[in-house]
CSV table of C-alpha atoms in Angstrom, one decimal:
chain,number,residue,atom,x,y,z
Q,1,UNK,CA,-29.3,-31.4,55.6
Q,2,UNK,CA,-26.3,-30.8,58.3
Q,3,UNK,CA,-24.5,-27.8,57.8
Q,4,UNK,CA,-20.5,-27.8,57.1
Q,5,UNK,CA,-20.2,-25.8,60.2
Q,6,UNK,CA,-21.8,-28.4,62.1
Q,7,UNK,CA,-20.2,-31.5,60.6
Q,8,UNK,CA,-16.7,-29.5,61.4
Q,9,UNK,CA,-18.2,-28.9,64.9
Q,10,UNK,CA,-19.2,-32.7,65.8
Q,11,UNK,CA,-15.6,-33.9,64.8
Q,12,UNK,CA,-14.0,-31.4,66.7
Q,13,UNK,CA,-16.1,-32.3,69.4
Q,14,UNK,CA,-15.8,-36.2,69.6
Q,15,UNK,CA,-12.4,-36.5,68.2
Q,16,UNK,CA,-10.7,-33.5,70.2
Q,17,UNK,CA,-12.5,-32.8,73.3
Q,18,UNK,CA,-13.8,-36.4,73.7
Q,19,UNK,CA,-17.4,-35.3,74.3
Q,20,UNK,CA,-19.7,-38.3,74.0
Q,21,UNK,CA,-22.4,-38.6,70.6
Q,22,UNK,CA,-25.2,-38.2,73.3
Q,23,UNK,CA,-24.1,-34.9,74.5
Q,24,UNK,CA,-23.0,-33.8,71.3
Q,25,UNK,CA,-26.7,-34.5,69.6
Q,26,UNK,CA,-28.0,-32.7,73.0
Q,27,UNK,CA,-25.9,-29.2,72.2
Q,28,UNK,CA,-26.2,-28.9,68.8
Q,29,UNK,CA,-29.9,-30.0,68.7
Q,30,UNK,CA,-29.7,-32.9,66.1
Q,31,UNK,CA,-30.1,-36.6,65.9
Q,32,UNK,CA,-27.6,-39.1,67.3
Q,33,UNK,CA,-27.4,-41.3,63.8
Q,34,UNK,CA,-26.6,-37.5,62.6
Q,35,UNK,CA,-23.6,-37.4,64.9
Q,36,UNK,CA,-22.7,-41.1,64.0
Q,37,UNK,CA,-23.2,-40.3,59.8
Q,38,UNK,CA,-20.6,-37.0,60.7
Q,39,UNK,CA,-18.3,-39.0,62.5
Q,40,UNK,CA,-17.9,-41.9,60.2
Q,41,UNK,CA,-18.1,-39.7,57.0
Q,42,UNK,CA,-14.4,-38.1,55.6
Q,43,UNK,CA,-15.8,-35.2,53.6
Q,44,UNK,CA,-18.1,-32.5,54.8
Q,45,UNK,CA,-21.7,-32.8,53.3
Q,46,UNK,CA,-22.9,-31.5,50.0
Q,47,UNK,CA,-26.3,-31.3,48.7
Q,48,UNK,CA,-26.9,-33.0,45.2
Q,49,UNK,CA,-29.8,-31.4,43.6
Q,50,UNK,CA,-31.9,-34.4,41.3
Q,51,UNK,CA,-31.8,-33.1,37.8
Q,52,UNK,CA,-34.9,-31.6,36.7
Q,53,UNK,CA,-33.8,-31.8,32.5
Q,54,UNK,CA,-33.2,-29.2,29.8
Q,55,UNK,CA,-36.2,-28.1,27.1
Q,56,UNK,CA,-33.2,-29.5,24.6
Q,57,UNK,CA,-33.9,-32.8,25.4
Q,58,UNK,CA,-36.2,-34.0,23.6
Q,59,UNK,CA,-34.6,-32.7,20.7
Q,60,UNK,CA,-31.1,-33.7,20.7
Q,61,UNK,CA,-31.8,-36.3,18.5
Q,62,UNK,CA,-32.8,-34.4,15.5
Q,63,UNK,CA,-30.0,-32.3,16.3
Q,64,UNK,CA,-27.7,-34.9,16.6
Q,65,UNK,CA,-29.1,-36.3,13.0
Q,66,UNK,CA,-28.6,-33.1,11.6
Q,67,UNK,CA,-25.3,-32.7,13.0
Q,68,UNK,CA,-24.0,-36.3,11.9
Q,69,UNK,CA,-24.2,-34.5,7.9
Q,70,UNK,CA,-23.8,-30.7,8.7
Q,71,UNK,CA,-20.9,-30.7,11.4
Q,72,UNK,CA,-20.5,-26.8,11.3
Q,73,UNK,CA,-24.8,-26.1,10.8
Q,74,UNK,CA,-25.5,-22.6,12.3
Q,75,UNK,CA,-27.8,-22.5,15.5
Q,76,UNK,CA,-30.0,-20.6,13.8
Q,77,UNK,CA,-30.8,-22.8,10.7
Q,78,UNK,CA,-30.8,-26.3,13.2
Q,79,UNK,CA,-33.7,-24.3,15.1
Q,80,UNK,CA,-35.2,-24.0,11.9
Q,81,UNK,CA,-35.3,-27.6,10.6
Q,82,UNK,CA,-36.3,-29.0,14.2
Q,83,UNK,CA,-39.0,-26.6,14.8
Q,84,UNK,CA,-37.2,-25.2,18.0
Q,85,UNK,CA,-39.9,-23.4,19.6
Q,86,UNK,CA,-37.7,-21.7,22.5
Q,87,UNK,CA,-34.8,-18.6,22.6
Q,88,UNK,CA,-31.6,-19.5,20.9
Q,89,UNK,CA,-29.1,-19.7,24.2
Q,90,UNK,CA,-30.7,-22.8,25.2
Q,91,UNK,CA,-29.9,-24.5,21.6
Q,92,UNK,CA,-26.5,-23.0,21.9
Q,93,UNK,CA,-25.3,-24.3,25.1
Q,94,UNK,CA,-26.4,-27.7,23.7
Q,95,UNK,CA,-24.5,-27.4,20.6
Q,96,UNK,CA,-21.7,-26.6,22.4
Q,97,UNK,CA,-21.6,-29.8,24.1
Q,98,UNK,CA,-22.5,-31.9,21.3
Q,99,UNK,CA,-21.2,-30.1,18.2
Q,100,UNK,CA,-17.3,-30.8,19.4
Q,101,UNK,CA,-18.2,-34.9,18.6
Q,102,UNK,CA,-19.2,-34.6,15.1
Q,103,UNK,CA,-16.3,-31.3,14.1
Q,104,UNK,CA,-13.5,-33.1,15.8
Q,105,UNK,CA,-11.4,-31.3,18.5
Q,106,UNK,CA,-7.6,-29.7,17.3
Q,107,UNK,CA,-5.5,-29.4,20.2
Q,108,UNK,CA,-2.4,-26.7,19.8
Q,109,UNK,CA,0.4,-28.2,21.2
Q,110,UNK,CA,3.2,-26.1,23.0
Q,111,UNK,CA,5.9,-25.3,20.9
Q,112,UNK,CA,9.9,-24.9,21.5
Q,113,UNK,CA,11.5,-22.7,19.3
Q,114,UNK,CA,15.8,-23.3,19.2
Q,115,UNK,CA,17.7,-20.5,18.6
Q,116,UNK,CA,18.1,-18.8,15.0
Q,117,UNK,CA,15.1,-21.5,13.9
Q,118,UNK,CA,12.1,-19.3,12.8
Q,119,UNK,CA,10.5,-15.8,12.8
Q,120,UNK,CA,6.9,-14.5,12.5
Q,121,UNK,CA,5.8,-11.5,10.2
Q,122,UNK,CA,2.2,-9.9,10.1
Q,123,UNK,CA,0.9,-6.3,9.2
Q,124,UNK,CA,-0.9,-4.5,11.5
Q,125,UNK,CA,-3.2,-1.7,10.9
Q,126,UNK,CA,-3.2,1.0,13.7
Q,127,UNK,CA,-6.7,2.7,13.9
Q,128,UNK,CA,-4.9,5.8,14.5
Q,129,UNK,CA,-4.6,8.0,11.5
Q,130,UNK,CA,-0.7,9.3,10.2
Q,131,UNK,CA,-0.6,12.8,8.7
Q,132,UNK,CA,1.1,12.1,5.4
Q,133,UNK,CA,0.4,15.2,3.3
Q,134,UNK,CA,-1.1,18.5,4.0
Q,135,UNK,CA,-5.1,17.8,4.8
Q,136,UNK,CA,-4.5,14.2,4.1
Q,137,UNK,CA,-4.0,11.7,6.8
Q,138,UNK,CA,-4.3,7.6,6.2
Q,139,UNK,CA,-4.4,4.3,7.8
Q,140,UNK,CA,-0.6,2.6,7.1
Q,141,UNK,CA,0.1,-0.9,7.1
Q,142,UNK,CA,2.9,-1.7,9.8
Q,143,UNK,CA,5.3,-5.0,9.8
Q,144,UNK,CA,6.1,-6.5,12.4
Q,145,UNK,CA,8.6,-9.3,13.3
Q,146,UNK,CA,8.8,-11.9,16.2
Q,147,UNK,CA,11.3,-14.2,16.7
Q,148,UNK,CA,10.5,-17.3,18.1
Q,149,UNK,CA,13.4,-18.1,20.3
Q,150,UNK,CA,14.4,-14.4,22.0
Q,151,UNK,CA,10.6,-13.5,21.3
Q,152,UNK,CA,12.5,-10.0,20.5
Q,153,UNK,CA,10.0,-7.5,18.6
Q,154,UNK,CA,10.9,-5.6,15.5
Q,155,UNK,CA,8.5,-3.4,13.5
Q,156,UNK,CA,8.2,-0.8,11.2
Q,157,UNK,CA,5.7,1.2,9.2
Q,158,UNK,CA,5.8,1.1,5.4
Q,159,UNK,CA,3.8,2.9,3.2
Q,160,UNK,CA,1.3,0.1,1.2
Q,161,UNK,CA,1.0,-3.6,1.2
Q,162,UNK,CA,2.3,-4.2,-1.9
Q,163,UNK,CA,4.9,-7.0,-2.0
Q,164,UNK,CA,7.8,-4.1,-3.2
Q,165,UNK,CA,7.0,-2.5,-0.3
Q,166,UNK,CA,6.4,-5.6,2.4
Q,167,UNK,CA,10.1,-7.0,1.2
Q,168,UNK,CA,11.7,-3.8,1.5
Q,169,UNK,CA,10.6,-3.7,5.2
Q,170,UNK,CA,11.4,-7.0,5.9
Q,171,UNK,CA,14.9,-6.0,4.7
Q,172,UNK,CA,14.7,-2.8,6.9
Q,173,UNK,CA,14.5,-4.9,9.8
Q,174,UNK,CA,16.3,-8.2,9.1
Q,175,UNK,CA,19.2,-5.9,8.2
Q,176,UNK,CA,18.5,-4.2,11.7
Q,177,UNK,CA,19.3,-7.0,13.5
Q,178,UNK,CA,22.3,-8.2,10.8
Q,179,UNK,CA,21.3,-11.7,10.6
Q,180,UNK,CA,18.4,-13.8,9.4
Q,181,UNK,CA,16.5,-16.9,10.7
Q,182,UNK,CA,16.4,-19.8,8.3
Q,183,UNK,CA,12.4,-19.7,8.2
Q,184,UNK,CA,10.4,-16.3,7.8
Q,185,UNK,CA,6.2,-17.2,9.0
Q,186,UNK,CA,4.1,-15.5,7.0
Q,187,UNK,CA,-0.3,-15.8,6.6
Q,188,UNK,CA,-1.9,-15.9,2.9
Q,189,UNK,CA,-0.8,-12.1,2.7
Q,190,UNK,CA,-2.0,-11.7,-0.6
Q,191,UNK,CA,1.5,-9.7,-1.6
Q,192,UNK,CA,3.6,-13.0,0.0
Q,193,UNK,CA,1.5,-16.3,-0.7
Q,194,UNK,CA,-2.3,-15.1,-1.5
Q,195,UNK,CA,-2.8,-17.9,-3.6
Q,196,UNK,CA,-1.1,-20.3,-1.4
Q,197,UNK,CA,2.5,-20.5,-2.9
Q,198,UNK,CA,4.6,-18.0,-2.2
Q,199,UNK,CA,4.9,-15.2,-4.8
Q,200,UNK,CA,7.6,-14.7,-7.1
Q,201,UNK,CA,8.9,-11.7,-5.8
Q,202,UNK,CA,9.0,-13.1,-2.1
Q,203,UNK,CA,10.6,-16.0,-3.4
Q,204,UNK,CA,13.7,-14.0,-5.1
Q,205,UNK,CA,13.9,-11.9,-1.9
Q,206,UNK,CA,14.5,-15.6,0.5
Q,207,UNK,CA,16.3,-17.2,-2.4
Q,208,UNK,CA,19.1,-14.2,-2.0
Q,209,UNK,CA,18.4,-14.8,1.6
Q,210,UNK,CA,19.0,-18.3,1.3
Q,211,UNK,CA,16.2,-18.7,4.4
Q,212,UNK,CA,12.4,-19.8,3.8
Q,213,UNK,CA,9.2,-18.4,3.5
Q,214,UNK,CA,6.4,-20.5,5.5
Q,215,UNK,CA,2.9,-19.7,4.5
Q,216,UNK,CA,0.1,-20.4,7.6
Q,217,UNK,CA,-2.8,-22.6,7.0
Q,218,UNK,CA,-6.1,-20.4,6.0
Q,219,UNK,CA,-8.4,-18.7,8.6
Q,220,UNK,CA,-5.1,-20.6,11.4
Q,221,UNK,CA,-4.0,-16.9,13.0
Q,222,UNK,CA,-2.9,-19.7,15.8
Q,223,UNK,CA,-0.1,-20.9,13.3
Q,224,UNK,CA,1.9,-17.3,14.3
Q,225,UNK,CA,0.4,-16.7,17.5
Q,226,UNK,CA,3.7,-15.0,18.7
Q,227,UNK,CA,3.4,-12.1,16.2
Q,228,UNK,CA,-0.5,-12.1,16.7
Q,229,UNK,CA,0.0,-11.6,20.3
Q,230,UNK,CA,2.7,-9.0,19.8
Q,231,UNK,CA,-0.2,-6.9,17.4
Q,232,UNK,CA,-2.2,-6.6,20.3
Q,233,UNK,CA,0.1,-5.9,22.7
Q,234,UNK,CA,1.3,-3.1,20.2
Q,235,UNK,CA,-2.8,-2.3,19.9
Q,236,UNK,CA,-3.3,-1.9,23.8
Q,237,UNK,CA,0.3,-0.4,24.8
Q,238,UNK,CA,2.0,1.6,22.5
Q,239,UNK,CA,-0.8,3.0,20.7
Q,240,UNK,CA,-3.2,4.5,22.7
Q,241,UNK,CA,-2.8,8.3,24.0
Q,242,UNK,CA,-0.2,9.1,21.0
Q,243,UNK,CA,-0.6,11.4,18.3
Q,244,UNK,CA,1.8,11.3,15.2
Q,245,UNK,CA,3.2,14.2,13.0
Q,246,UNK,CA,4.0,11.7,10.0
Q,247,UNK,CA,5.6,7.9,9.3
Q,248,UNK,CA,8.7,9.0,10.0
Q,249,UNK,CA,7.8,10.2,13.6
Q,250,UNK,CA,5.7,7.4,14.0
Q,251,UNK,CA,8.5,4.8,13.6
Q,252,UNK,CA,10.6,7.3,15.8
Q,253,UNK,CA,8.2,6.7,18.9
Q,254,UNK,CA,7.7,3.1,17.7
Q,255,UNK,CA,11.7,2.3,17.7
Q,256,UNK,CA,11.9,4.3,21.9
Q,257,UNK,CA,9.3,2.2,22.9
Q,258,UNK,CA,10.5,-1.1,21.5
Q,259,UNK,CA,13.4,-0.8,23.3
Q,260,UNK,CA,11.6,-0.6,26.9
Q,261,UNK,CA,9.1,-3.7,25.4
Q,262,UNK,CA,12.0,-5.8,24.3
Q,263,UNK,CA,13.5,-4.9,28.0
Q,264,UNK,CA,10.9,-6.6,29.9
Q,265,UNK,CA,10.1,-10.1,30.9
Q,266,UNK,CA,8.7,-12.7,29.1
Q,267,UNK,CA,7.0,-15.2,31.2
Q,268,UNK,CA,7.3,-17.9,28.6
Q,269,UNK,CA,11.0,-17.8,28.3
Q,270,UNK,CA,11.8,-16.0,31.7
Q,271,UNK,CA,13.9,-13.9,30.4
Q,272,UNK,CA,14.4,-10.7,28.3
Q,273,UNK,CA,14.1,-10.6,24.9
Q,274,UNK,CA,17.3,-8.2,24.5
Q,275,UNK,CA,19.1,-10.7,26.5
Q,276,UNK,CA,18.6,-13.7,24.5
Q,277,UNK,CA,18.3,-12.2,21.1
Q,278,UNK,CA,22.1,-12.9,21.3
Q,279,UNK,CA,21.6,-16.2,21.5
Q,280,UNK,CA,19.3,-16.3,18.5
Q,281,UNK,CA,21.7,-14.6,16.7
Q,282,UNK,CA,24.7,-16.9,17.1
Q,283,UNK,CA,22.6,-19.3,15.1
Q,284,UNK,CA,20.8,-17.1,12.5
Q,285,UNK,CA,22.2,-17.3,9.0
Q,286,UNK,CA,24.5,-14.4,7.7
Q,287,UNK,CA,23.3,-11.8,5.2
Q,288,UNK,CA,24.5,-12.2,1.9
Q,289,UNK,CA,27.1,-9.7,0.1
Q,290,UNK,CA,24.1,-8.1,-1.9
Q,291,UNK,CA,20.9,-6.8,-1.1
Q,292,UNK,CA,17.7,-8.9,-2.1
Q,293,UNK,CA,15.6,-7.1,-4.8
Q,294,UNK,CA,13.2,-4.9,-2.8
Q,295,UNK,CA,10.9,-2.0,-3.6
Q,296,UNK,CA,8.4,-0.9,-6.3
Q,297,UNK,CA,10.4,-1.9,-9.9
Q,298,UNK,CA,8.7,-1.6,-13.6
Q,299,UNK,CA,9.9,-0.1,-16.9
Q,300,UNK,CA,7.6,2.3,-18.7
Q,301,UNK,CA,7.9,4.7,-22.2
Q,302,UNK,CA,7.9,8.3,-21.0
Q,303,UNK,CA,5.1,10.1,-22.8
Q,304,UNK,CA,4.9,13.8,-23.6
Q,305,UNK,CA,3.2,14.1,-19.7
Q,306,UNK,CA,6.7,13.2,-18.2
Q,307,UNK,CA,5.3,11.7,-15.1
Q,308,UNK,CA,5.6,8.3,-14.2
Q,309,UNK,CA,3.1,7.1,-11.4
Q,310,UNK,CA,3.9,5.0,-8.6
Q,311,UNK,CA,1.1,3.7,-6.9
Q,312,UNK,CA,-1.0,7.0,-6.9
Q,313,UNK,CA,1.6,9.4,-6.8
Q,314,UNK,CA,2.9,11.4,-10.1
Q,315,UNK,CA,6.4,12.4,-10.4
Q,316,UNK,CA,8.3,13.9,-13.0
Q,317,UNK,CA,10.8,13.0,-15.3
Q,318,UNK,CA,13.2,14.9,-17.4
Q,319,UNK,CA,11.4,15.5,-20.5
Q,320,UNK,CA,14.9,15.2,-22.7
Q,321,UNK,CA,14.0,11.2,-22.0
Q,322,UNK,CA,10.3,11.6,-23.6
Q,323,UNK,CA,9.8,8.4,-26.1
Q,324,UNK,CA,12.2,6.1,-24.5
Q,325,UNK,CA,12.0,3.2,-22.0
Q,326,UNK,CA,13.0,4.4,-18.1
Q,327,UNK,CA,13.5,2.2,-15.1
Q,328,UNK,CA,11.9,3.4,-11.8
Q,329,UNK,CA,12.3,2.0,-8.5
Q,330,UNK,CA,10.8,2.9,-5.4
Q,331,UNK,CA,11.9,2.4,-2.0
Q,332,UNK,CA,10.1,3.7,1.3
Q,333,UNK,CA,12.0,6.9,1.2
Q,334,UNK,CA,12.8,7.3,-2.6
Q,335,UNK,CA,11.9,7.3,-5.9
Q,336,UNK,CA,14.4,6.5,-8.5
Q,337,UNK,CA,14.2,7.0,-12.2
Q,338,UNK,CA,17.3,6.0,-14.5
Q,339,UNK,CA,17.6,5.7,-18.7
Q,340,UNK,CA,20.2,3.4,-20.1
Q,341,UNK,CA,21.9,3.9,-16.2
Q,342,UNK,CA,21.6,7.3,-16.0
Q,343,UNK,CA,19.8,8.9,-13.1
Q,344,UNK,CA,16.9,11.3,-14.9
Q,345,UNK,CA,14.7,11.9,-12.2
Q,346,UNK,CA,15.1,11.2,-8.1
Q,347,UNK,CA,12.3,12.2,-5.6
Q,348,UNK,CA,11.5,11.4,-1.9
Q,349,UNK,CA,8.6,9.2,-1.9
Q,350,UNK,CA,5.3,10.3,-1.0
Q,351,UNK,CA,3.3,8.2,1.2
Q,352,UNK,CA,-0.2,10.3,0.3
Q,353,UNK,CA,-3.0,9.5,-2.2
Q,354,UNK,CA,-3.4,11.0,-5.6
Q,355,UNK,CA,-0.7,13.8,-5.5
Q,356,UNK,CA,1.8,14.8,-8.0
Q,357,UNK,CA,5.9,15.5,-7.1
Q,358,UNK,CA,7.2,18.3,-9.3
Q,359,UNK,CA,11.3,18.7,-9.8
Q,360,UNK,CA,11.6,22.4,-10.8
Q,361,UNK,CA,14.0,21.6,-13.2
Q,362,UNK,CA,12.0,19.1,-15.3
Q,363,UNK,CA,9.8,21.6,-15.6
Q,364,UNK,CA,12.6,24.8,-17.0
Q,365,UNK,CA,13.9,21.9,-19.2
Q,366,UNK,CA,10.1,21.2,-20.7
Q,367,UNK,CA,9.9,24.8,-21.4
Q,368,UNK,CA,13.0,25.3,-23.2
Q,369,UNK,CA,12.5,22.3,-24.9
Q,370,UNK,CA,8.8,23.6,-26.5
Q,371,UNK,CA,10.3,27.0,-27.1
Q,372,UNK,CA,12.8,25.6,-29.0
Q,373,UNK,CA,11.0,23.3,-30.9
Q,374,UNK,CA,8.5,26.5,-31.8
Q,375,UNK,CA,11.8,28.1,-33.3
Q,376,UNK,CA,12.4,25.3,-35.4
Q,377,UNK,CA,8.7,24.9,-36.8
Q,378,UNK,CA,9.0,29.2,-37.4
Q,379,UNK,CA,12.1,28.7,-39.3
Q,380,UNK,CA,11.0,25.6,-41.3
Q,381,UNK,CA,7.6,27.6,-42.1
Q,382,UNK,CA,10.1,30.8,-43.5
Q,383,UNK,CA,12.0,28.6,-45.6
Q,384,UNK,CA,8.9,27.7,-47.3
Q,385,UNK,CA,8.3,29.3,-51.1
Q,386,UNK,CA,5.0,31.4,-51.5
Q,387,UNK,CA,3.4,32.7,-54.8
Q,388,UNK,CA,2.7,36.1,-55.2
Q,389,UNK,CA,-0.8,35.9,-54.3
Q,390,UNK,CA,0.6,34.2,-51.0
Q,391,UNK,CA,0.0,30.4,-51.5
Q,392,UNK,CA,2.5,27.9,-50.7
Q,393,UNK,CA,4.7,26.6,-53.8
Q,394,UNK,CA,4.3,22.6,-54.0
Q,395,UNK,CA,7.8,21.1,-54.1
Q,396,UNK,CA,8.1,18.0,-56.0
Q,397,UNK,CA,11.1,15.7,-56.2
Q,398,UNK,CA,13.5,15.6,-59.3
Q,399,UNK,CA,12.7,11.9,-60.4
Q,400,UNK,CA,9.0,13.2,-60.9
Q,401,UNK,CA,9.8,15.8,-63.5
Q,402,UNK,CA,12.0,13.2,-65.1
Q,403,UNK,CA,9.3,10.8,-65.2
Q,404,UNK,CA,7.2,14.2,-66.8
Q,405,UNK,CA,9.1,14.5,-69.9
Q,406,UNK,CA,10.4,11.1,-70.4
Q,407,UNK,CA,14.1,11.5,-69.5
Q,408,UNK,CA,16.2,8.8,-68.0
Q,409,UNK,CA,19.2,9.8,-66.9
Q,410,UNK,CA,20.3,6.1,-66.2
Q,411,UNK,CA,19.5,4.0,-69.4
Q,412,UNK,CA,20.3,0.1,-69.0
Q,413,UNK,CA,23.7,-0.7,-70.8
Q,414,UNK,CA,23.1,-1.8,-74.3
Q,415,UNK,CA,27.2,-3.5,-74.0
Q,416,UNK,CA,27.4,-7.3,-75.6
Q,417,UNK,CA,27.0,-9.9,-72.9
């Protein structure tokens, strides 16, 4: 087969020196109807090789069959019904092929976001472990929000996934930027829309909103592919190399470097986030005159332990409340205990496991309060009468000694009707 070299060589030859096909076949050592094929062909030459076949042919039609009724088989259990007698990767280029004809292809469109229209929200889960407690470091959820015009990044570490929690992050942050898109994206985040409507508590926190909550299609991390994206760019760029003292320094270094990512250039938008996020914000909706209901709420009865727990922590309570219903809420940074709208207990929330938050004062109070209730069982127990030989006297009401010797102090009237 002629070489490209050569076949650029003749052309030159003939077509720009002028040097006859007789001497050309002379210099280079080939055939004249070689110089003539060169000449009168417009591409250089390429070798086709004959296909020899693949040891998959002679079973793609049992494959196929199978295929036509299982779209989604495994490789492993098709090599199992046709006898596949070879290694897997053979079976699996093949499937690859053919599978796509019997599953149906789903192309993803690109997508233009206008300004103010939507925003993503995911938690991620940094590997890296956040010092919470003395010996006690854990895993935190952290939120983070893309929106889709400005692609401008917001995020923030909260301590559980519980939807009290989730909402009051997503009101840390919408507040943040002072505005809010008229659709929030969110995946079947079990706290949001596990079930595939969108819980009550996330519905009360849009409806004060008055935006939207989105759920994603199931197993679709596609659907939010902005916020995806943004996880692992957090995963690969901020994370690595930093250490963190506790969630409140960790949001410290998060917030510096969001403000260098949001700084940079987006390819997709050629532009800076920071720069167009005030374009998005021109046509966000404005907050409303309230906050939405965020945070941990539920009522409880105090019992004699005056504790209430909130999520695994303990904290105390004044025990002067003990038998009656209290209200606790619980933001990210607090713990709030009221009775009838009084404030009986407030605590800064502790983001560690199984620990109990002691106010020294509740615990003064529960003293005085059993020393004072031993007083009053001594003087009840002296006011008792004893008999000589030290027994208590029984006392026994009036109306029984009446009852004793007959006497009725209140005979019926006897007076004509």
């Amino acid at each position: 087969m002629l070489k490209v070299e050569d076949w650029a060589e003749i052309r030159r030859l003939h077509r720009a020196e002028g040097v006859p096909i007789k001497e050309i076949a002379r210099r280079l050592g080939v055939a004249r109807n070689t110089v003539r094929a060169a000449l009168s062909s417009d591409r250089p030459p390429k070798y086709d090789r004959a296909p020899r076949g693949q040891v998959a042919d002679a079973f793609e039609q049992q494959i196929r069959a199978l295929l036509h009724e299982w779209p989604r088989m495994p490789a492993p259990v098709i090599a199992e019904r046709i006898g596949w007698p070879y290694s897997l990767p053979p079976l699996r280029k093949r499937l690859a092929l053919i599978r796509p004809q019997y599953v149906g292809v789903d192309p993803v469109d690109r997508i233009v976001y206008e300004p103010g229209e939507i925003a993503q929200c995911d938690l991620w889960f940094p590997e890296t472990r956040v010092r919470v407690a003395a010996g006690q470091e854990r895993v935190l959820p952290v939120l983070v929000m893309t929106f889709g015009f400005s692609r401008f990044m917001t995020a923030t570490m909260i301590p559980t996934r519980q939807a009290g929690d989730i909402l009051s992050g997503m009101w840390s942050l919408i507040s943040g930027i002072g505005k809010v898109t008229r659709t929030l994206v969110w995946d079947r985040e079990s706290a949001i829309g596990g079930t595939g409507r969108v819980t009550a508590p996330a519905a009360a926190f849009a409806g004060t909103l008055a935006t939207k909550i989105k759920l994603a299609p199931p197993r679709d991390p596609e659907y939010k592919g902005l916020v995806e994206r943004n996880n692992q760019f957090l995963e690969t760029s901020f994370l690595p190399g930093r250490q963190f003292a506790s969630p409140a320094d960790f949001n410290d270094q998060l917030g510096h470097w969001l403000t260098r990512a949001n700084s940079r250039t987006v390819r997709s938008i050629q532009g800076r986030p920071v720069d167009l996020l005030a374009t998005d914000r021109l046509s966000m909706l404005p907050l409303p005159p309230v906050a939405p209901p965020i945070g941990l709420n539920f009522r409880i009865r105090l019992s004699r332990d005056y504790y209430v727990r909130v999520d695994t922590v303990d904290y105390s309570v004044d025990p002067q409340v003990i038998g009656r219903f209290v209200d606790v809420t619980a933001s990210p940074l607090e713990v709030l205990v009221l009775c009838e709208g009084q404030v009986v207990a407030r605590h800064t929330r502790s983001w560690a496991k199984q620990m109990v938050v002691t106010d020294s004062l509740h615990v003064a109070t529960a003293a005085r309060l059993r020393q004072a209730l031993a007083l009053d069982r001594e003087r009840r127990a002296a006011a008792t009468r004893q008999h000589a030989d030290g027994h208590t006297v029984a006392l026994r009401a009036l109306p029984d000694y009446d009852a004793l010797f007959g006497v009725d102090f209140n005979p019926p009237s006897t007076k004509a009707k």
